Coordinates of C-alpha atoms in Angstrom, one line a residue:
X14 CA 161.6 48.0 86.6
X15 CA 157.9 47.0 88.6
X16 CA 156.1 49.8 88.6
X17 CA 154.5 48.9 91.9
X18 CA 158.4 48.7 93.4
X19 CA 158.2 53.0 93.2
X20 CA 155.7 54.6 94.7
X21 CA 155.0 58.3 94.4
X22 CA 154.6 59.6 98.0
X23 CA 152.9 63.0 96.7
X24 CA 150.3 60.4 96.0
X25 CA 149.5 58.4 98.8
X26 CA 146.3 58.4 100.4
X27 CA 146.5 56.7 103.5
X28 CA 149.9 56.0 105.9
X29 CA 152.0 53.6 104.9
X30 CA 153.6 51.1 107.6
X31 CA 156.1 48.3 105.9
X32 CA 158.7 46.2 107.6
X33 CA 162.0 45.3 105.8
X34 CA 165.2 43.7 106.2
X35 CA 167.0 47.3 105.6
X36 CA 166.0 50.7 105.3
X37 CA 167.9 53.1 103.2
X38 CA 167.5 57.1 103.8
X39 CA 168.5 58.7 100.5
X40 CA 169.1 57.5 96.8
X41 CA 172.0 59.1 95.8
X42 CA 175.7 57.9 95.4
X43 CA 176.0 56.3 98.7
X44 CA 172.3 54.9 99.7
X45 CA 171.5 53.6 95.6
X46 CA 175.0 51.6 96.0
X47 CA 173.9 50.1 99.4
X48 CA 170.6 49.4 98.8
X49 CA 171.4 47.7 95.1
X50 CA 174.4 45.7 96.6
X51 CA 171.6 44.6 99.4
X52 CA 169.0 43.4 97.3
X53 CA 171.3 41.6 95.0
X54 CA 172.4 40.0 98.3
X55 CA 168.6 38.9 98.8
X56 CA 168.2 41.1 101.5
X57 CA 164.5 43.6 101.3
X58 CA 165.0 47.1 100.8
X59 CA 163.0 50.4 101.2
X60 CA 164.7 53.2 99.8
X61 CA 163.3 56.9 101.0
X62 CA 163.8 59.5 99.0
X63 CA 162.8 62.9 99.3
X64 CA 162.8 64.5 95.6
X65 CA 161.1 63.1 92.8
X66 CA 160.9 60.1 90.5
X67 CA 161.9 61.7 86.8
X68 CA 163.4 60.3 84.2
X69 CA 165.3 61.5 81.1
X70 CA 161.8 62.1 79.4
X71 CA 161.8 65.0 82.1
X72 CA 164.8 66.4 81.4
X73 CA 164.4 69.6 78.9
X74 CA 167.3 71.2 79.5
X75 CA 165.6 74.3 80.7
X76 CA 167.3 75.8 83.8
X77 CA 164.2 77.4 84.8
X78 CA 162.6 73.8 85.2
X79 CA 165.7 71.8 86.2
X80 CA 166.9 73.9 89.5
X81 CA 163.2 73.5 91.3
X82 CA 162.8 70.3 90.4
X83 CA 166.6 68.4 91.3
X84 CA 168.1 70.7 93.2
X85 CA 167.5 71.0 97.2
X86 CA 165.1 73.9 98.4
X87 CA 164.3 74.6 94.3
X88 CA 168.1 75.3 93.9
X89 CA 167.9 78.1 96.3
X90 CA 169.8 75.9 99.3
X91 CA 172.6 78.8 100.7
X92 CA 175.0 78.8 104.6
X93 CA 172.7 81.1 106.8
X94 CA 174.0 84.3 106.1
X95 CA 173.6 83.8 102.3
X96 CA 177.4 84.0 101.6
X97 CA 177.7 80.4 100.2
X98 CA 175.3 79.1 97.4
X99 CA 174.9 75.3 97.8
X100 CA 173.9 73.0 94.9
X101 CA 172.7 70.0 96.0
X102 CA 170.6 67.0 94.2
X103 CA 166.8 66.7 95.6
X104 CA 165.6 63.9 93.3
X105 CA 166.2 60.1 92.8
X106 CA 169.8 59.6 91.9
X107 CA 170.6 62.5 94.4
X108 CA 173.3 64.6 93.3
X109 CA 174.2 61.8 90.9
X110 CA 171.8 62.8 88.6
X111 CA 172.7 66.2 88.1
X112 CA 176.6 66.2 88.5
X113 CA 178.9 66.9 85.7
X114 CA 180.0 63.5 85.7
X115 CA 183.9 63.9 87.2
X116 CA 185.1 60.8 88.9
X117 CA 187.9 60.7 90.9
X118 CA 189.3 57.9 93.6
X119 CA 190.1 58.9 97.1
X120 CA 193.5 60.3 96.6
X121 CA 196.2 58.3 99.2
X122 CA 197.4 61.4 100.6
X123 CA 193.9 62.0 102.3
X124 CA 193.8 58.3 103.2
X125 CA 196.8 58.5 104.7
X126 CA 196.2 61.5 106.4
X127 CA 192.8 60.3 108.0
X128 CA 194.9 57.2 109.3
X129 CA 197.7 59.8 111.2
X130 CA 195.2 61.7 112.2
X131 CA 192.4 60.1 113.1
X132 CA 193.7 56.4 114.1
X133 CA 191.6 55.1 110.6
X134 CA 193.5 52.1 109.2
X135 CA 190.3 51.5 107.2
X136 CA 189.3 51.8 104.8
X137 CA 192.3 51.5 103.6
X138 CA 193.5 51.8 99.7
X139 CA 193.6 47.9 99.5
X140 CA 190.3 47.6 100.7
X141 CA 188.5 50.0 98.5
X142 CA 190.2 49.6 95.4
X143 CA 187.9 46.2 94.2
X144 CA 185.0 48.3 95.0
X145 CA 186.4 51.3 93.0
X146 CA 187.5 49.1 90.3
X147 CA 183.7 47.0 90.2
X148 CA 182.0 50.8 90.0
X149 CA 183.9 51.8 87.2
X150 CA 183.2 48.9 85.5
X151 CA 179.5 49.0 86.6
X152 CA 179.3 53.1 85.5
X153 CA 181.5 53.3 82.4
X154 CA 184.1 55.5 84.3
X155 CA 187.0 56.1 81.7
X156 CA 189.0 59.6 80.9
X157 CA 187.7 61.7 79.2
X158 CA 189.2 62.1 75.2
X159 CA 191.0 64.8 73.9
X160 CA 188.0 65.0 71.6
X161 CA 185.7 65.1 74.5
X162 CA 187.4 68.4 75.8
X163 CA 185.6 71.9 74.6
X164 CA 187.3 75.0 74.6
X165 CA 185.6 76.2 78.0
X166 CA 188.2 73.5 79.6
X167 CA 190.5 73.7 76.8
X168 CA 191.6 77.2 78.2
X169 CA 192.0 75.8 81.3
X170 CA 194.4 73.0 79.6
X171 CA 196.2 75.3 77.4
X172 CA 196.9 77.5 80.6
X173 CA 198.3 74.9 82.5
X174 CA 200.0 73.9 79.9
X175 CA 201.7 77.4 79.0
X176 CA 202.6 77.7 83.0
X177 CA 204.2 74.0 83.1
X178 CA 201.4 73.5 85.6
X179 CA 200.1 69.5 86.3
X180 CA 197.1 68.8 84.4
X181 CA 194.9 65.7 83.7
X182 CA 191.9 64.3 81.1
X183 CA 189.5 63.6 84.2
X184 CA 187.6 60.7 84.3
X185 CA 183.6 60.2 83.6
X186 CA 181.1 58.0 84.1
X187 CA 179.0 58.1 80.6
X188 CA 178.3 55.6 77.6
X189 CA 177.6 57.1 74.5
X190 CA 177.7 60.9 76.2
X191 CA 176.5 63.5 73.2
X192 CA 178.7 66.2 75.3
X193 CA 175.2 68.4 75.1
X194 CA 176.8 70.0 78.3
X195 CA 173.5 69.8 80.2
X196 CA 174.6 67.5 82.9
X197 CA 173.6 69.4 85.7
X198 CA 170.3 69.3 84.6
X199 CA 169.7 65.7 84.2
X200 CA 170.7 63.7 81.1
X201 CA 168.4 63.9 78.3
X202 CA 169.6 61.1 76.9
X203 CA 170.8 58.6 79.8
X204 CA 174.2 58.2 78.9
X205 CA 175.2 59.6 81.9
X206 CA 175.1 56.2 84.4
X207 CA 173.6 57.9 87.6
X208 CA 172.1 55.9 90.7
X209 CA 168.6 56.8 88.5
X210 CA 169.5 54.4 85.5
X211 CA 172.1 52.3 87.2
X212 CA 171.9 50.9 90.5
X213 CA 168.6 52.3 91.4
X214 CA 166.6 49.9 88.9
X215 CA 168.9 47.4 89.5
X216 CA 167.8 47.3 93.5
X217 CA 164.3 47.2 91.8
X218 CA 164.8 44.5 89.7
X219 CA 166.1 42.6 92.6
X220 CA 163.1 43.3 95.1
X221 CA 163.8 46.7 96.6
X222 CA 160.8 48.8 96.6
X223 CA 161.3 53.0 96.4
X224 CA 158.9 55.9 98.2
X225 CA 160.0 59.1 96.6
X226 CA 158.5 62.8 97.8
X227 CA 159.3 60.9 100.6
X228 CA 161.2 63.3 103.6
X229 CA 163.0 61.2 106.3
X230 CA 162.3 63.1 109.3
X231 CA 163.4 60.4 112.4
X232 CA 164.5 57.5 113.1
X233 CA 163.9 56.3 116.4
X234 CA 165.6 53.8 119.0
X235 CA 163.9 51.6 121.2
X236 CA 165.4 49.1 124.2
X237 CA 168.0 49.0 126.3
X238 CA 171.1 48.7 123.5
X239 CA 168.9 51.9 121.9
X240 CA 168.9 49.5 118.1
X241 CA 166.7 51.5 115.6
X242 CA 163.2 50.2 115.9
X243 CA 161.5 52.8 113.1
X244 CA 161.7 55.3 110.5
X245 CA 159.1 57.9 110.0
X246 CA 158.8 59.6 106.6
X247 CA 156.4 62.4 105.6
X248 CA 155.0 62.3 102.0
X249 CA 155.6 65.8 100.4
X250 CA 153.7 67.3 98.3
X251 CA 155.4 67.3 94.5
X252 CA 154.3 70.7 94.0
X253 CA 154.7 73.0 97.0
X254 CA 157.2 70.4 98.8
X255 CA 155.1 70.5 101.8
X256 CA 154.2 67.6 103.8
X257 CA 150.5 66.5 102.7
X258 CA 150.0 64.7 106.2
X259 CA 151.0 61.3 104.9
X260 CA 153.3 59.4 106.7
X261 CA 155.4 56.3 105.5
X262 CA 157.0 54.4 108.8
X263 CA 159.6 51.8 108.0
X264 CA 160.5 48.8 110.2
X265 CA 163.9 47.5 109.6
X266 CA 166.0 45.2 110.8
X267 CA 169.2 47.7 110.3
X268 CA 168.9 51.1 109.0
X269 CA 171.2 52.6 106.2
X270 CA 171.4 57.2 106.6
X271 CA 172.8 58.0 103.0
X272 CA 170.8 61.4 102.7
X273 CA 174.4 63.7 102.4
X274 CA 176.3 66.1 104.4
X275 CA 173.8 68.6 105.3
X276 CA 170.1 65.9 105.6
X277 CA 172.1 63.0 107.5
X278 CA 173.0 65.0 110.3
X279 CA 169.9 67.3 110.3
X280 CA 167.7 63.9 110.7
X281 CA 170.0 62.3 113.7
X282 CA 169.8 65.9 115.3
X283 CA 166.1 66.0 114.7
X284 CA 165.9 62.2 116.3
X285 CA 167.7 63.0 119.4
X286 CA 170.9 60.7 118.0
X287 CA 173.9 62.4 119.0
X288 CA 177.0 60.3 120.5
X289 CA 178.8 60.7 122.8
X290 CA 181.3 63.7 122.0
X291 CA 177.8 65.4 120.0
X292 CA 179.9 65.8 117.2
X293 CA 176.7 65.4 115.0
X294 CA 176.8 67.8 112.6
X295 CA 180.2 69.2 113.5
X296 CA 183.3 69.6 111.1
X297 CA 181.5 70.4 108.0
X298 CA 183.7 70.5 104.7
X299 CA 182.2 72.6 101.2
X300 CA 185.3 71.9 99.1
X301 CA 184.1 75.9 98.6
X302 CA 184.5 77.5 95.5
X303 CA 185.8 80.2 94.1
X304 CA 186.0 81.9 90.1
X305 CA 187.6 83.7 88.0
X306 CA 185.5 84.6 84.5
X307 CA 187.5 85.1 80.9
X308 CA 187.0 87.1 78.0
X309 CA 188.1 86.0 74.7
X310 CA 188.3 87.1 71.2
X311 CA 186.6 84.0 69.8
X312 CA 183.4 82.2 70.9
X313 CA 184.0 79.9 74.0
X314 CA 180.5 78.7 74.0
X315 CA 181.2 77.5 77.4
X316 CA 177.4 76.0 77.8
X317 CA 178.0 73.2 75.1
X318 CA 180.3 69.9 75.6
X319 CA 181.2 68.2 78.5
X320 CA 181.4 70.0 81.4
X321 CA 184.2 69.0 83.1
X322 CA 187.4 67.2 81.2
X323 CA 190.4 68.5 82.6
X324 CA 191.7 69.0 86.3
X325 CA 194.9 70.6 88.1
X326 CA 195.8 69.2 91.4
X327 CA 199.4 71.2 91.1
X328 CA 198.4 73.3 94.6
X329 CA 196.6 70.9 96.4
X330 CA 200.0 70.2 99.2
X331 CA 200.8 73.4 100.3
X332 CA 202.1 72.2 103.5
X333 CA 200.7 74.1 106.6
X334 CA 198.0 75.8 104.3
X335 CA 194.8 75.1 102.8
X336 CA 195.0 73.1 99.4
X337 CA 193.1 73.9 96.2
X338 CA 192.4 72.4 93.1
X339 CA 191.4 73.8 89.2
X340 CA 188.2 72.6 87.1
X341 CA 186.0 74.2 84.8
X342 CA 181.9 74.9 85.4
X343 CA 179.2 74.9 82.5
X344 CA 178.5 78.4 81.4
X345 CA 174.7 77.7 81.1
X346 CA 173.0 81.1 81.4
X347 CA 171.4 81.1 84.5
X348 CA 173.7 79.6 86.1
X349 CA 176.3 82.2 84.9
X350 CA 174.0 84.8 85.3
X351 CA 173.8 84.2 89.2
X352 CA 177.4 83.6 89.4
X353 CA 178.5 86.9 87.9
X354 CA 177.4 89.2 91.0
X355 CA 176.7 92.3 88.8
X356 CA 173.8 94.2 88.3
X357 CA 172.1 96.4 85.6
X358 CA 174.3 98.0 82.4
X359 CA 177.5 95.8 83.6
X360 CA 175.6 92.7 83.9
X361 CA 173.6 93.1 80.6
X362 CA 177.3 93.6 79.0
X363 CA 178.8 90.2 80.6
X364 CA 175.8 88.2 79.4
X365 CA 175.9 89.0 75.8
X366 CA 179.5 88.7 76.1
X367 CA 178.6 85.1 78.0
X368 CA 179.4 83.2 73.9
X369 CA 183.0 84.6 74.5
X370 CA 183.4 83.6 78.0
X371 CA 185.2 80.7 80.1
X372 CA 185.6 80.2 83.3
X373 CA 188.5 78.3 85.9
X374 CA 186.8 77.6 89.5
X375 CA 189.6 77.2 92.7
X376 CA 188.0 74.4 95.0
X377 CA 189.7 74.8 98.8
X378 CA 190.5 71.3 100.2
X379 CA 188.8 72.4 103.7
X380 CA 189.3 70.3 107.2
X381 CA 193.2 69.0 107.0
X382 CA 193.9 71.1 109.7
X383 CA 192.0 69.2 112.7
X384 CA 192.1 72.6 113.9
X385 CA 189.6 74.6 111.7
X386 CA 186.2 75.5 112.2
X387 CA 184.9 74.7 108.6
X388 CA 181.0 74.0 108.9
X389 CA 178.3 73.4 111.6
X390 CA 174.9 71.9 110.5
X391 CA 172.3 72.3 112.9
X392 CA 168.3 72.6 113.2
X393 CA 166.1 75.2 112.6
X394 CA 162.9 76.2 114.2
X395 CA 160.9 73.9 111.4
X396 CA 163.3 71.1 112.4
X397 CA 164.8 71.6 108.9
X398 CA 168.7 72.0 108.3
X399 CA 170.8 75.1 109.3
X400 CA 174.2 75.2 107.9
X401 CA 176.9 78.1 109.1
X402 CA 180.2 78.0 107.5
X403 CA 182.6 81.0 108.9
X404 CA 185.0 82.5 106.4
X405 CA 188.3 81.2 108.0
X406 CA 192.1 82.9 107.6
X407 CA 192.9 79.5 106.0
X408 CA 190.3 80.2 103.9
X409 CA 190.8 83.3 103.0
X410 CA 194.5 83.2 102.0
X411 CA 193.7 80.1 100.0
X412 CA 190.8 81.5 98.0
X413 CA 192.6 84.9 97.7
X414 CA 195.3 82.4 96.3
X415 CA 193.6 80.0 94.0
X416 CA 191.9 83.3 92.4
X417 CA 195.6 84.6 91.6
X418 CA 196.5 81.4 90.2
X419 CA 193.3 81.0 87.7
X420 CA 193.8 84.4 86.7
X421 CA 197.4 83.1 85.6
X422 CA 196.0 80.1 84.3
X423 CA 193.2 82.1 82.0
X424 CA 195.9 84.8 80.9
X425 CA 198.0 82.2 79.7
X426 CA 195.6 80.9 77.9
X427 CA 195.1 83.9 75.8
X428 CA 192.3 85.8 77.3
X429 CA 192.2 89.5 76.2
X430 CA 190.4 90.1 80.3
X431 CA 190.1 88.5 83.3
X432 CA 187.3 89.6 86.0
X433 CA 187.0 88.3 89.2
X434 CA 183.5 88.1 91.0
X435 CA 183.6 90.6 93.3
X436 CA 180.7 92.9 94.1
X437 CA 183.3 95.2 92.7
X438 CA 184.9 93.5 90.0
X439 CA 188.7 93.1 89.5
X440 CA 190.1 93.1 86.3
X441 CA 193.4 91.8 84.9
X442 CA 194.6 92.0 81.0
X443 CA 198.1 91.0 82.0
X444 CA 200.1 89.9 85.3
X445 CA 201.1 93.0 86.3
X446 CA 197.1 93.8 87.4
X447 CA 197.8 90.8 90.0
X448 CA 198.2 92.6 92.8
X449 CA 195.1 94.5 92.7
X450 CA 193.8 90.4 93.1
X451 CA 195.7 89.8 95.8
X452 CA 194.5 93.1 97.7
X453 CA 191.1 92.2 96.8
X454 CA 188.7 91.5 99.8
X455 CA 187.2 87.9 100.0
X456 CA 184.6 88.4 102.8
X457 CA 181.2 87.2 102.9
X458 CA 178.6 88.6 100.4
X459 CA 181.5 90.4 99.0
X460 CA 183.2 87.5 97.2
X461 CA 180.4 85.0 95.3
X462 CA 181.5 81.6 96.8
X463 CA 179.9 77.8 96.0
X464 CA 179.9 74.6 96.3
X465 CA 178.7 71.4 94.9
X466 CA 180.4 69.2 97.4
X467 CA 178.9 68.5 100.5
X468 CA 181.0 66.3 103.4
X469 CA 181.6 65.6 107.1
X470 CA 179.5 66.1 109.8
X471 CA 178.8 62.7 110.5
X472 CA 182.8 61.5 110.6
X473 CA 184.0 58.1 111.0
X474 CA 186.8 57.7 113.6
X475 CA 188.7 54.7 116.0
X476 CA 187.6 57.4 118.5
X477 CA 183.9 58.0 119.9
X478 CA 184.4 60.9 121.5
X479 CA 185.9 62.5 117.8
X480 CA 183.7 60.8 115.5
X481 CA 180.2 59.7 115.1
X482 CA 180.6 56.3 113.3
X483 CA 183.1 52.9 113.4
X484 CA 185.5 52.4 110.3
X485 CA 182.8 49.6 109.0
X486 CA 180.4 52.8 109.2
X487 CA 178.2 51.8 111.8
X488 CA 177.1 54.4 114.6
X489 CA 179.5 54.0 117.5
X490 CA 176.6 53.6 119.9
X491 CA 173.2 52.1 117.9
X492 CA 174.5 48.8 116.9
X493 CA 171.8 48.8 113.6
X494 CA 172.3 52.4 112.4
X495 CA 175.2 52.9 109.0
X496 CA 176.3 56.1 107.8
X497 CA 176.8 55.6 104.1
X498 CA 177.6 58.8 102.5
X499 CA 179.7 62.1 102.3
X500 CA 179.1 62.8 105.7
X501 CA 181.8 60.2 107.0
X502 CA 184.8 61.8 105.7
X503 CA 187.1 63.1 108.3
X504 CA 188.3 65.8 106.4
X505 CA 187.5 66.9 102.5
X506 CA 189.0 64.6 99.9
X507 CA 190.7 67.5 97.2
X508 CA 189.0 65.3 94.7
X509 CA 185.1 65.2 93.2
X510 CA 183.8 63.2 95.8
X511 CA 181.2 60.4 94.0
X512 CA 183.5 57.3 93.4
X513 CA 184.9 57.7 96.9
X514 CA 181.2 57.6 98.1
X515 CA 180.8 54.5 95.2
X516 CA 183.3 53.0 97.0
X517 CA 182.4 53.5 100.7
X518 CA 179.0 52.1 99.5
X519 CA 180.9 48.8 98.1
X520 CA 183.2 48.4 101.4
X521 CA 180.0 49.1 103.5
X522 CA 177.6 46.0 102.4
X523 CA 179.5 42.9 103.9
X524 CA 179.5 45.0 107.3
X525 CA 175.6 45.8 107.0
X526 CA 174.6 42.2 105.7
X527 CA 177.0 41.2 109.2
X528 CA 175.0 43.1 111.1
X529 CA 171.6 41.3 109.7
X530 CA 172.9 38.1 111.1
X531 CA 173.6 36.2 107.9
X532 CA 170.3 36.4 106.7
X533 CA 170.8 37.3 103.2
X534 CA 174.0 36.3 100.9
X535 CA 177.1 38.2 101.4
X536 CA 177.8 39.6 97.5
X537 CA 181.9 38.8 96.4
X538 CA 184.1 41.0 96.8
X539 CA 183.2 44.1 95.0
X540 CA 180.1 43.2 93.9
X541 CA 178.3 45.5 96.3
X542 CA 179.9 48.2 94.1

């Protein structure tokens, strides 16, 4: 990697103007994909990103130093009213870098519901699966072995397994993973292949050059047929995260917005780029989360091994009502220790009890009813995002239910307690407590609830007045803006979402390199991916 292709915006002390073939906003899943598949095409490349450059040498595995420095807002990122935590990836690599590695393909129930729904014949199963199968190959992506599971998600498998309930060994993308369980705070030992050791230096090698602490904050149109003319960047300060006064503008010939769910729609808002239906920031999906925390008699140790190894998709069609699906978290202190919800002598007890403790999380498959709410992203005073997500009756019942059902799940398993989250805790030691669950209030600030997947809000749709961008990802009305990230889906996916984004990525780079005018070589099939 050229040392002069990745420049340190926190650093810069004069503007920076550059022109380029494509700009790419955002270096995560979708926007490292693009821009490597581009410059192995010969096209040039800026990448913006606005977190930092680190590398594994920078990963300690201290919580206290991994949340400011990966995670969006210092890991402090939260819906309006603070009812919704959101953890989000703020460095190069973008959430790929600190995900816990699970790798699912867009299931064909969602595909086939975005085509009845939403006129979207593609992508299409045929057309992504050579760009899935070319970014497994590329990343490694294999299930997980039995040896890989630890006995956080072994509960979770022995539970299913007790209740006859589906399970699976999920899929990873590692090589030579130690199973240190530290995923989510960058991998010490780069064995987890993230846009940062993959595709990022790849688009390096190949030409691309990188700003990071480098905050896309407009893109703006110019002309009659209103084509993207420039991107202006502020360099941000790698300490306070302030802009130092530097800016970076970009000149492309087509412009790429992979920044996520919440930063892709903030940054059209901010530019005055709605369409025509301003569903900009609209239809907002969380896949949010819910827990259910396990005592057992012998140590757990929930904050070693692989994170995640074993998924239950056995609710996810439940007809007219909100889906939900069963993983496991890391149990690393701090992260447990704001999950938890407690305070003084009973929060003292459940962390030195945390070496005996496992947890099941319920992720809600949000946005398959075209009628629900779900999220709104919008601007804030500072021009920074806003994102509201109202606690819906869909939600509610399927939270209320996915908590019932990982109670089940952690009781069959053999834990001697199960406790809920609640700012007043249920607790089960057999089925019979269950309906003190079910009666249990999930409201906001009442009911801890996450989420770790960000999507919608900038959908893709046959229909402008619906969606915000073509099937081929390109902005219904600026002929030289893509949307290449999480933000196109028309609905949640009931599935981690990275390899669907790998794949969107892959099916997206023939269509941008079109849209150059044949000026750099259109990759084979697959090989954007």
């Amino acid at each position: 990697m050229s040392e002069l292709a990745s420049i340190d915006g926190s650093t810069l002390t004069a503007d920076v103007q550059r022109d380029c073939d494509v700009a790419v906003i955002g270096s995560g899943a979708g926007g490292a994909m693009v821009a490597r598949g581009l410059a192995l095409a010969g096209a040039k490349v800026v990448l913006l990103e606005e977190g930092g450059h680190q590398s594994s040498r920078d990963f300690d595995m201290l919580e206290g130093h991994a949340y400011p420095l990966l995670y969006q807002e210092q890991g402090n990122r939260a819906t309006t009213d603070l009812a919704i935590t959101v953890l989000q990836g703020r460095t190069v690599g973008g959430g790929t870098t600190v995900n816990w590695t699970t790798s699912f393909r867009t299931p064909a129930r969602t595909l086939d519901h975005w085509r009845k729904t939403y006129g979207l014949d593609e992508p299409s199963e045929v057309t992504l699966t050579p760009h899935w199968e070319a970014a497994e190959r590329y990343l490694g992506i294999q299930p997980a072995l039995p040896g890989d599971v630890n006995a956080n998600n072994r509960k979770l498998w022995d539970g299913l397994g007790a209740l006859g309930w589906q399970r699976d060994l999920v899929r990873r993308n590692t090589r030579g993973c130690a199973n240190s369980g530290y995923c989510g705070l960058g991998c010490p030992i780069d064995a987890k292949q993230s846009m940062l050791v993959t595709a990022i230096p790849d688009a390096l090698a190949h030409g691309a050059e990188l700003y990071s602490h480098v905050r896309a904050w407009t893109v703006e149109a110019q002309g009659t047929d209103e084509r993207i003319a420039s991107v202006r960047g502020q360099a941000l300060d790698s300490k306070t995260w302030r802009p130092t006064g530097r800016d970076v503008t970009i000149h492309p010939k087509v412009c790429v917005l992979a920044g996520g769910a919440i930063n892709s729609p903030a940054l059209l808002l901010r530019s005055r780029l709605g369409n025509q239906s301003d569903q900009v920031g609209k239809r907002t999906f969380l896949h949010p989360v819910v827990a259910m925390i396990a005592e057992h008699d012998e140590p757990i140790e929930g904050y070693y091994g692989a994170p995640q190894t074993v998924a239950s998709h056995q609710f996810i069609d439940r007809g007219d009502r909100m889906g939900y699906f069963f993983e496991t978290a890391p149990m690393q202190p701090m992260l447990a220790a704001l999950a938890m919800n407690s305070f003084g002598a009973r929060h003292r007890a459940a962390m030195l009890n945390l070496r005996h403790a496992s947890v099941v999380i319920g992720l809600c498959a949000d946005g398959f009813d075209p009628g629900e709410p779900c999220g709104t992203v919008s601007l804030k005073s500072n021009g920074l995002p806003r994102l509201d997500y109202p606690f819906s009756d869909r939600f509610i019942e399927a939270a209320r239910q996915a908590q019932v059902d990982a109670a089940r799940i952690l009781l069959a398993s053999g834990a001697k307690l199960v406790r809920s989250l609640h700012s007043q805790p249920v607790e089960l030691r057999s089925e019979a407590d269950l309906p003190r669950l079910e009666g249990a209030p999930v409201e906001a600030n009442r009911l801890p609830v996450f989420t770790a997947h960000q999507m919608g809000g900038c959908a893709m749709g046959s229909d402008s007045t619906r969606s915000v961008v073509r099937s081929d990802l390109r902005h219904h009305q600026i002929s030289n803006l893509f949307v290449v990230d999480g933000s196109v889906f028309p609905t949640s996916l009931g599935v981690n979402p990275q390899l669907s984004i790998y794949g969107l990525a892959g099916y997206a780079v023939p269509h941008i390199l079109k849209a150059l005018g044949g000026e750099a070589r259109a990759p084979a099939r697959g090989e954007g991916s």
